[in-house]
Tab-separated table of C-alpha atoms and ligand atoms in Angstrom:
chain	number	residue	atom	x	y	z
A	1	MET	CA	-26.615	0.922	-5.384
A	2	GLU	CA	-26.686	4.640	-4.562
A	3	ASP	CA	-22.954	4.943	-3.944
A	4	GLN	CA	-22.131	3.287	-7.254
A	5	LYS	CA	-24.186	5.923	-9.118
A	6	LYS	CA	-22.678	8.741	-7.096
A	7	TYR	CA	-19.108	7.651	-7.820
A	8	ASP	CA	-19.615	6.594	-11.436
A	9	LEU	CA	-16.082	5.663	-12.457
A	10	SER	CA	-16.815	5.779	-16.169
A	11	LYS	CA	-17.321	9.546	-15.901
A	12	ILE	CA	-14.307	10.406	-13.809
A	13	LYS	CA	-11.552	7.874	-14.249
A	14	GLN	CA	-10.337	9.184	-17.618
A	15	ASN	CA	-9.789	12.676	-16.213
A	16	LEU	CA	-8.032	11.335	-13.150
A	17	GLU	CA	-5.648	9.279	-15.301
A	18	GLU	CA	-4.176	12.599	-16.433
A	19	ALA	CA	-4.224	14.209	-12.980
A	20	THR	CA	-1.284	14.762	-10.630
A	21	PRO	CA	-1.085	12.860	-7.318
A	22	THR	CA	-2.117	16.030	-5.493
A	23	GLU	CA	-5.194	16.481	-7.714
A	24	ILE	CA	-6.195	12.856	-7.263
A	25	ILE	CA	-5.899	13.079	-3.462
A	26	ARG	CA	-7.920	16.316	-3.437
A	27	TRP	CA	-10.657	14.638	-5.492
A	28	ALA	CA	-10.686	11.663	-3.106
A	29	VAL	CA	-10.948	13.895	-0.020
A	30	VAL	CA	-13.864	15.861	-1.465
A	31	THR	CA	-15.621	12.745	-2.755
A	32	PHE	CA	-15.248	10.345	0.163
A	33	LYS	CA	-14.753	12.733	3.111
A	34	ASP	CA	-14.368	10.792	6.384
A	35	LYS	CA	-14.825	7.452	4.599
A	36	LEU	CA	-11.341	7.680	3.109
A	37	ILE	CA	-8.155	6.021	4.365
A	38	ALA	CA	-4.658	5.381	3.041
A	39	THR	CA	-2.331	2.442	3.524
A	40	SER	CA	1.428	2.417	3.698
A	41	SER	CA	4.179	-0.130	4.243
A	42	PHE	CA	6.503	2.750	5.200
A	43	GLN	CA	9.364	1.929	2.905
A	44	THR	CA	11.475	4.250	0.770
A	45	HIS	CA	9.115	4.239	-2.220
A	46	SER	CA	6.179	5.071	0.086
A	47	ILE	CA	7.613	8.468	0.906
A	48	PRO	CA	6.361	10.684	-1.969
A	49	LEU	CA	2.758	9.525	-1.482
A	50	LEU	CA	2.975	10.062	2.279
A	51	PHE	CA	4.418	13.510	1.608
A	52	PHE	CA	1.447	14.368	-0.667
A	53	ILE	CA	-0.992	13.046	1.953
A	54	SER	CA	0.680	15.182	4.615
A	55	GLN	CA	0.170	18.234	2.381
A	56	GLU	CA	-3.401	17.542	1.268
A	57	ALA	CA	-5.072	15.280	3.800
A	58	PRO	CA	-3.020	14.919	6.994
A	59	LYS	CA	-6.021	13.842	9.058
A	60	ILE	CA	-7.015	10.754	7.111
A	61	PRO	CA	-6.061	7.462	8.790
A	62	VAL	CA	-2.836	6.029	7.341
A	63	VAL	CA	-3.066	2.306	7.936
A	64	PHE	CA	-0.004	0.207	8.659
A	65	ILE	CA	-0.736	-3.524	8.804
A	66	ASP	CA	1.458	-4.860	11.595
A	67	THR	CA	1.917	-8.598	11.137
A	68	GLY	CA	4.479	-8.704	13.943
A	69	PHE	CA	7.052	-9.829	11.355
A	70	HIS	CA	8.408	-6.467	10.238
A	71	PHE	CA	12.049	-5.454	10.462
A	72	PRO	CA	12.623	-3.282	13.559
A	73	GLU	CA	14.050	-0.669	11.168
A	74	THR	CA	10.651	-0.450	9.443
A	75	ILE	CA	8.857	0.290	12.714
A	76	GLU	CA	11.455	2.946	13.614
A	77	PHE	CA	11.208	4.495	10.133
A	78	ARG	CA	7.394	4.444	10.309
A	79	ASP	CA	7.404	6.326	13.608
A	80	HIS	CA	9.954	8.831	12.315
A	81	ILE	CA	7.884	9.551	9.176
A	82	VAL	CA	4.645	9.845	11.167
A	83	ASP	CA	6.312	12.485	13.374
A	84	LEU	CA	8.025	14.264	10.484
A	85	PHE	CA	4.889	14.499	8.310
A	86	GLY	CA	2.290	14.753	11.103
A	87	LEU	CA	0.358	11.730	9.849
A	88	ASN	CA	-2.634	10.062	11.510
A	89	LEU	CA	-1.222	6.540	11.916
A	90	LYS	CA	-3.661	3.657	12.389
A	91	VAL	CA	-2.115	0.264	13.131
A	92	VAL	CA	-4.184	-2.728	12.027
A	93	GLU	CA	-3.238	-6.156	13.373
A	94	PRO	CA	-4.297	-9.776	12.904
A	95	GLN	CA	-6.132	-11.413	15.790
A	96	ILE	CA	-3.116	-13.578	16.645
A	97	LYS	CA	0.123	-11.799	15.860
A	98	GLY	CA	3.849	-12.425	15.479
A	99	GLU	CA	5.395	-14.917	17.913
A	100	GLU	CA	1.982	-16.078	19.116
A	101	PHE	CA	0.966	-16.738	15.503
A	102	LEU	CA	4.103	-18.865	15.047
A	103	ARG	CA	3.471	-20.801	18.287
A	104	THR	CA	-0.138	-21.416	17.259
A	105	PHE	CA	0.219	-22.213	13.561
A	106	GLY	CA	3.948	-22.751	12.928
A	107	PRO	CA	6.025	-21.075	10.180
A	108	VAL	CA	3.126	-20.780	7.743
A	109	TYR	CA	5.121	-18.294	5.637
A	110	ASN	CA	7.421	-21.201	4.658
A	111	GLN	CA	4.626	-23.581	3.710
A	112	SER	CA	1.801	-21.439	2.433
A	113	PRO	CA	2.667	-17.753	2.149
A	114	ASP	CA	-0.704	-17.037	0.536
A	115	ALA	CA	-2.480	-18.351	3.659
A	116	CYS	CA	-0.044	-16.471	5.902
A	117	CYS	CA	-0.629	-13.193	4.020
A	118	PHE	CA	-4.384	-13.711	4.017
A	119	TYR	CA	-4.538	-14.258	7.778
A	120	ASN	CA	-2.047	-11.574	8.741
A	121	LYS	CA	-2.720	-8.842	6.191
A	122	VAL	CA	-5.744	-9.262	3.937
A	123	ALA	CA	-8.383	-10.400	6.450
A	124	PRO	CA	-7.574	-7.759	9.121
A	125	PHE	CA	-7.565	-5.067	6.434
A	126	TYR	CA	-10.911	-6.170	4.958
A	127	LEU	CA	-12.413	-6.085	8.455
A	128	PHE	CA	-11.031	-2.592	8.999
A	129	MET	CA	-12.457	-1.410	5.659
A	130	LYS	CA	-16.037	-2.227	6.669
A	131	ASN	CA	-16.254	1.333	8.042
A	132	TYR	CA	-14.799	3.039	4.956
A	133	GLN	CA	-15.557	3.554	1.265
A	134	ALA	CA	-12.213	4.352	-0.313
A	135	TRP	CA	-8.573	3.475	0.061
A	136	ILE	CA	-5.508	5.425	-1.159
A	137	SER	CA	-2.680	3.080	-2.087
A	138	GLY	CA	0.891	3.647	-3.285
A	139	ILE	CA	1.000	0.956	-5.982
A	140	ARG	CA	2.598	1.697	-9.371
A	141	ARG	CA	2.273	0.054	-12.771
A	142	ASP	CA	6.017	-0.585	-13.026
A	143	GLN	CA	6.098	-2.764	-9.896
A	144	THR	CA	4.555	-6.091	-10.984
A	145	ILE	CA	2.761	-7.674	-13.945
A	146	ASN	CA	-0.389	-7.740	-11.816
A	147	ARG	CA	-0.256	-3.957	-11.383
A	148	LYS	CA	0.381	-3.057	-15.055
A	149	GLN	CA	-3.332	-2.669	-15.813
A	150	SER	CA	-4.192	-0.718	-12.669
A	151	LEU	CA	-5.815	2.704	-12.936
A	152	ALA	CA	-5.692	5.884	-10.876
A	153	VAL	CA	-9.171	5.076	-9.536
A	154	GLU	CA	-10.625	1.581	-9.429
A	155	GLN	CA	-13.439	-0.316	-7.846
A	156	HIS	CA	-12.638	-3.364	-5.738
A	157	PRO	CA	-13.743	-6.488	-7.655
A	158	PHE	CA	-15.996	-7.843	-4.919
A	159	LEU	CA	-16.029	-5.485	-1.935
A	160	PRO	CA	-17.917	-2.154	-1.862
A	161	TYR	CA	-15.034	0.276	-1.840
A	162	HIS	CA	-12.894	2.240	-4.272
A	163	LYS	CA	-9.156	2.147	-4.550
A	164	ILE	CA	-7.256	5.316	-5.409
A	165	ASN	CA	-3.698	5.071	-6.726
A	166	PRO	CA	-2.255	8.619	-6.986
A	167	VAL	CA	1.265	7.552	-8.082
A	168	ILE	CA	0.131	4.719	-10.342
A	169	GLY	CA	1.952	6.120	-13.390
A	170	TRP	CA	5.203	7.043	-11.669
A	171	SER	CA	8.367	5.042	-12.278
A	172	ALA	CA	10.817	3.943	-9.597
A	173	ARG	CA	13.232	6.532	-11.010
A	174	GLU	CA	10.680	9.338	-10.644
A	175	ILE	CA	9.972	8.300	-7.054
A	176	GLU	CA	13.658	8.396	-6.192
A	177	LEU	CA	14.214	11.737	-7.960
A	178	PHE	CA	11.319	13.232	-6.004
A	179	ILE	CA	12.833	11.981	-2.741
A	180	ASP	CA	16.201	13.503	-3.630
A	181	GLU	CA	14.793	16.810	-4.910
A	182	HIS	CA	12.785	17.298	-1.708
A	183	SER	CA	15.517	15.991	0.628
A	184	LEU	CA	13.163	13.328	1.999
A	185	PRO	CA	14.416	10.359	4.060
A	186	ARG	CA	14.942	6.773	2.901
A	187	HIS	CA	14.334	3.565	4.844
A	188	PRO	CA	17.493	2.651	6.812
A	189	LEU	CA	17.806	-0.695	4.956
A	190	TRP	CA	17.747	0.968	1.521
A	191	GLU	CA	21.536	1.243	1.345
A	192	LYS	CA	21.830	-2.504	2.053
A	193	GLY	CA	19.827	-3.370	-1.070
A	194	TYR	CA	16.350	-3.637	0.461
A	195	ARG	CA	14.441	-1.649	-2.138
A	196	SER	CA	11.048	-3.293	-1.535
A	197	ILE	CA	10.375	-4.274	2.052
A	198	GLY	CA	7.670	-6.375	3.651
A	199	CYS	CA	7.866	-8.938	6.458
A	200	LYS	CA	11.391	-9.982	7.421
A	201	TRP	CA	10.772	-13.679	6.599
A	202	CYS	CA	9.809	-12.846	3.038
A	203	THR	CA	12.162	-10.001	2.087
A	204	SER	CA	15.709	-10.218	0.722
A	205	ALA	CA	18.136	-7.604	-0.544
A	206	VAL	CA	18.424	-7.286	-4.338
A	207	GLY	CA	21.250	-6.378	-6.698
A	208	SER	CA	21.345	-3.045	-8.507
A	209	GLU	CA	20.287	-4.679	-11.819
A	210	GLU	CA	17.342	-6.570	-10.339
A	211	ASN	CA	13.700	-5.536	-10.137
A	212	ASP	CA	12.982	-3.788	-6.833
A	213	ARG	CA	10.535	-6.529	-5.830
A	214	ALA	CA	12.787	-9.470	-6.832
A	215	GLY	CA	13.607	-10.044	-3.161
A	216	ARG	CA	9.998	-10.569	-2.081
A	217	TRP	CA	8.926	-14.211	-1.464
A	218	LEU	CA	12.189	-15.333	-3.049
A	219	ASN	CA	11.436	-19.091	-3.048
A	220	PHE	CA	7.842	-18.847	-4.224
A	221	ASP	CA	5.958	-17.981	-7.383
A	222	LYS	CA	4.294	-15.116	-5.543
A	223	THR	CA	4.518	-11.408	-6.218
A	224	GLU	CA	1.594	-9.982	-4.239
A	225	CYS	CA	0.422	-10.289	-0.643
A	226	GLY	CA	-3.191	-10.352	-1.832
A	227	LEU	CA	-4.308	-6.820	-1.024
A	228	HIS	CA	-3.801	-5.586	-4.592
A	229	ILE	CA	-5.769	-8.068	-6.617
A	230	GLY	CA	-6.978	-6.102	-9.605
A	231	SER	CA	-10.236	-4.253	-9.875
A	232	LYS	CA	-13.652	-4.346	-11.433
A	233	SER	CA	-12.788	-1.401	-13.639
A	234	ASN	CA	-9.771	-3.044	-15.243
A	235	THR	CA	-11.076	-6.593	-15.469
A	236	GLU	CA	-14.290	-5.679	-17.256
A	237	PRO	CA	-14.281	-6.337	-21.044
B	1	SF4	S1	4.802	-11.398	3.861
B	1	SF4	FE1	5.478	-13.425	4.624
B	1	SF4	S2	5.430	-13.364	6.895
B	1	SF4	FE2	4.289	-11.555	6.068
B	1	SF4	S3	2.164	-12.184	6.109
B	1	SF4	FE3	2.958	-12.642	4.025
B	1	SF4	S4	3.788	-14.755	4.076
B	1	SF4	FE4	3.413	-14.074	6.216
């Protein structure tokens, strides 16, 4: 495939592993041009990446997947950050959303959160990505076991797009120091112990000694919504 030759990861990924977030974003902008998007859940740890995007690529679409189940504080914070940074927000939604989803299918998040996440997040995002070639994400290796092997630039395991992770090597501590040093805002629920925030049904506050994501899908053996499922480049032998 022509695109695969053009963006030969074996030649570039080693260099980008050593690059700064700004350098990685610049490379992505030059390489993928108007086929590049970013995603954000607009929580506290999203802020440094959104800041870098605002500096380097303010016009790229920043996708927020609106399941209809977010905390109202998240929507308010999202709108505040979009205004503050001058971002190009793009809201992606499932076909049937929020209350209508619950009336139609019931509380699927309680019975099968994987199915709920697939319908509300993964499928709408995959449909949106049919018009793009690359996706900037804010994942970090210190977040989950699944993310430990992730690279700065990866290829999706079965769909024809690249994933770019500019802050992949940052720690939670580095993220928070950056926010403090640049006087950037935090999500309004941060002070109440919500250090990783998704849909309200599946997010709980955590204690100061717990992993940031310990409050996600508390009653299930689930750590990922399904968007970040590994990559061809880090699953190959
Ligand atoms: S995080 Fe919870 S409510 Fe949101 S889509 Fe996934 S299972 Fe459904």
